Short mmCIF file of C-alpha atoms in Angstrom, two decimals:
data_model
loop_
_atom_site.label_atom_id
_atom_site.label_comp_id
_atom_site.label_asym_id
_atom_site.label_seq_id
_atom_site.Cartn_x
_atom_site.Cartn_y
_atom_site.Cartn_z
CA UNK V 1 114.90 108.49 102.98
CA UNK V 2 115.77 104.82 101.89
CA UNK V 3 115.88 104.14 98.23
CA UNK V 4 113.10 101.10 98.78
CA UNK V 5 110.68 103.08 100.56
CA UNK V 6 111.19 105.63 97.37
CA UNK V 7 110.37 102.69 95.16
CA UNK V 8 107.42 101.65 96.98
CA UNK V 9 106.00 105.15 97.09
CA UNK V 10 106.66 105.53 93.28
CA UNK V 11 104.96 101.95 92.78
CA UNK V 12 101.90 103.22 95.09
CA UNK V 13 101.77 106.50 93.18
CA UNK V 14 101.69 104.72 89.98
CA UNK V 15 99.05 102.39 90.85
CA UNK V 16 96.82 105.10 92.35
CA UNK V 17 96.92 107.09 88.84
CA UNK V 18 96.08 103.92 86.99
CA UNK V 19 92.92 103.58 89.02
CA UNK V 20 92.18 107.21 88.59
CA UNK V 21 92.62 106.98 84.79
CA UNK V 22 90.50 103.71 84.58
CA UNK V 23 87.70 105.38 86.51
CA UNK V 24 87.24 108.29 84.02
CA UNK V 25 86.31 111.08 85.67
CA UNK V 26 84.74 113.10 82.92
CA UNK V 27 87.05 115.52 81.53
CA UNK V 28 89.07 115.67 84.91
CA UNK V 29 92.64 114.09 84.60
CA UNK V 30 95.15 115.21 87.41
CA UNK V 31 99.02 115.33 86.62
CA UNK V 32 100.95 112.28 87.67
CA UNK V 33 100.67 112.05 91.24
CA UNK V 34 104.50 112.00 91.55
CA UNK V 35 104.35 115.78 90.45
CA UNK V 36 101.99 116.49 93.18
CA UNK V 37 103.34 114.21 96.28
CA UNK V 38 106.37 113.30 98.02
CA UNK V 39 107.11 110.63 100.75
CA UNK V 40 109.04 111.99 103.57
CA UNK V 41 109.68 111.32 107.46
CA UNK V 42 107.51 113.30 109.27
CA UNK V 43 106.53 113.58 112.82
CA UNK V 44 104.74 110.34 112.98
CA UNK V 45 106.97 108.43 110.49
CA UNK V 46 106.64 108.03 106.61
CA UNK V 47 104.16 110.83 105.73
CA UNK V 48 102.89 112.30 102.32
CA UNK V 49 103.58 115.60 101.72
CA UNK V 50 102.70 118.32 99.20
CA UNK V 51 105.22 119.25 96.62
CA UNK V 52 102.92 121.92 95.54
CA UNK V 53 100.53 124.58 96.95
CA UNK V 54 96.73 124.24 96.14
CA UNK V 55 94.35 126.74 95.34
CA UNK V 56 91.31 126.93 97.92
CA UNK V 57 88.44 124.77 96.54
CA UNK V 58 90.91 123.04 93.62
CA UNK V 59 90.23 119.45 93.05
CA UNK V 60 93.49 117.81 93.98
CA UNK V 61 92.67 114.30 93.84
CA UNK V 62 89.68 111.83 93.14
CA UNK V 63 89.44 108.31 94.70
CA UNK V 64 87.18 106.03 92.62
CA UNK V 65 84.85 103.96 94.86
CA UNK V 66 86.94 100.83 93.35
CA UNK V 67 89.59 101.83 95.49
CA UNK V 68 88.36 102.03 98.50
CA UNK V 69 88.23 99.45 101.35
CA UNK V 70 85.07 99.51 102.50
CA UNK V 71 81.77 97.19 103.54
CA UNK V 72 81.51 96.34 99.94
CA UNK V 73 85.15 94.48 100.02
CA UNK V 74 84.94 92.84 103.50
CA UNK V 75 84.15 89.05 103.01
CA UNK V 76 82.43 86.26 105.06
CA UNK V 77 85.92 86.54 107.52
CA UNK V 78 84.98 89.88 108.78
CA UNK V 79 81.23 89.44 109.50
CA UNK V 80 80.07 91.01 112.65
CA UNK V 81 82.95 92.89 113.17
CA UNK V 82 83.03 96.55 113.83
CA UNK V 83 83.96 98.41 110.70
CA UNK V 84 87.59 99.28 111.59
CA UNK V 85 88.24 95.76 112.92
CA UNK V 86 86.80 94.57 109.68
CA UNK V 87 89.01 96.58 107.41
CA UNK V 88 92.16 95.77 109.57
CA UNK V 89 91.23 91.97 109.53
CA UNK V 90 90.62 92.41 105.68
CA UNK V 91 94.08 94.02 105.29
CA UNK V 92 96.06 91.25 107.20
CA UNK V 93 94.32 88.67 104.83
CA UNK V 94 95.36 91.00 101.90
CA UNK V 95 99.09 91.12 103.21
CA UNK V 96 99.22 87.23 103.57
CA UNK V 97 98.38 87.55 99.56
CA UNK V 98 101.50 89.45 99.00
CA UNK V 99 101.82 90.61 95.54
CA UNK V 100 99.17 88.43 94.41
CA UNK V 101 96.82 90.88 96.18
CA UNK V 102 95.22 93.91 94.31
CA UNK V 103 96.27 96.22 97.48
CA UNK V 104 99.96 95.07 97.59
CA UNK V 105 101.45 98.55 96.32
CA UNK V 106 99.44 100.00 99.17
CA UNK V 107 100.08 97.24 101.88
CA UNK V 108 104.22 97.39 101.15
CA UNK V 109 104.04 101.12 102.50
CA UNK V 110 102.13 100.34 105.73
CA UNK V 111 104.17 100.40 108.83
CA UNK V 112 105.38 96.82 110.03
CA UNK V 113 104.88 98.06 113.45
CA UNK V 114 103.05 100.74 115.05
CA UNK V 115 103.46 102.08 118.89
CA UNK V 116 99.83 103.37 118.80
CA UNK V 117 98.07 99.99 118.00
CA UNK V 118 96.72 98.06 120.80
CA UNK V 119 98.69 95.81 122.72
CA UNK V 120 96.41 93.36 123.86
CA UNK V 121 93.82 92.30 121.35
CA UNK V 122 91.18 89.49 122.42
CA UNK V 123 92.42 86.30 121.77
CA UNK V 124 89.35 85.06 119.70
CA UNK V 125 90.70 87.81 117.08
CA UNK V 126 94.03 86.84 117.40
CA UNK V 127 93.11 83.41 117.01
CA UNK V 128 90.52 84.17 113.85
CA UNK V 129 92.32 86.81 111.94
CA UNK V 130 96.21 86.57 112.77
CA UNK V 131 97.32 83.01 112.24
CA UNK V 132 100.45 82.60 110.19
#
C-alpha cells in the first residue's frame, strides 16, 4: 500500500468521524473509524476492510444525511439527469474544485480510471459536464 493512499484514507476517516460527531446521534458514539476499518488492495482495487468482527445486529456506522450525495445536493447542472448520472456530474464538478470542495477527502480516494465505466458517453453529456 502506498503511503499517499494511507494518508488519504486517514484523512477520509477523520473527515467522516467529524461528520458523525457533529450529527449527534443521541448517546451513540463510535470508536474512531481508524480502529474499525483499514484500506487494502482487494479484488477490485483499493477496498475498505474491517479490522474487527462485528456482532449480529451491532451498529457499526451511522451516516448523517448531511454526508450523503443525493437529490437534495444536486444543482441546476444536474437537472433532468437520472440519479446515477446526476451524482457522477456532481462529483465531477466537485473534483474540479479540488481541496475547496467539502467532498475532497472522499473524492481524493476515488479511482482516477476505472475499467468498468462506459467506454462511450453521449457527446451531449461530455460537452455539458466534463469540460476541462
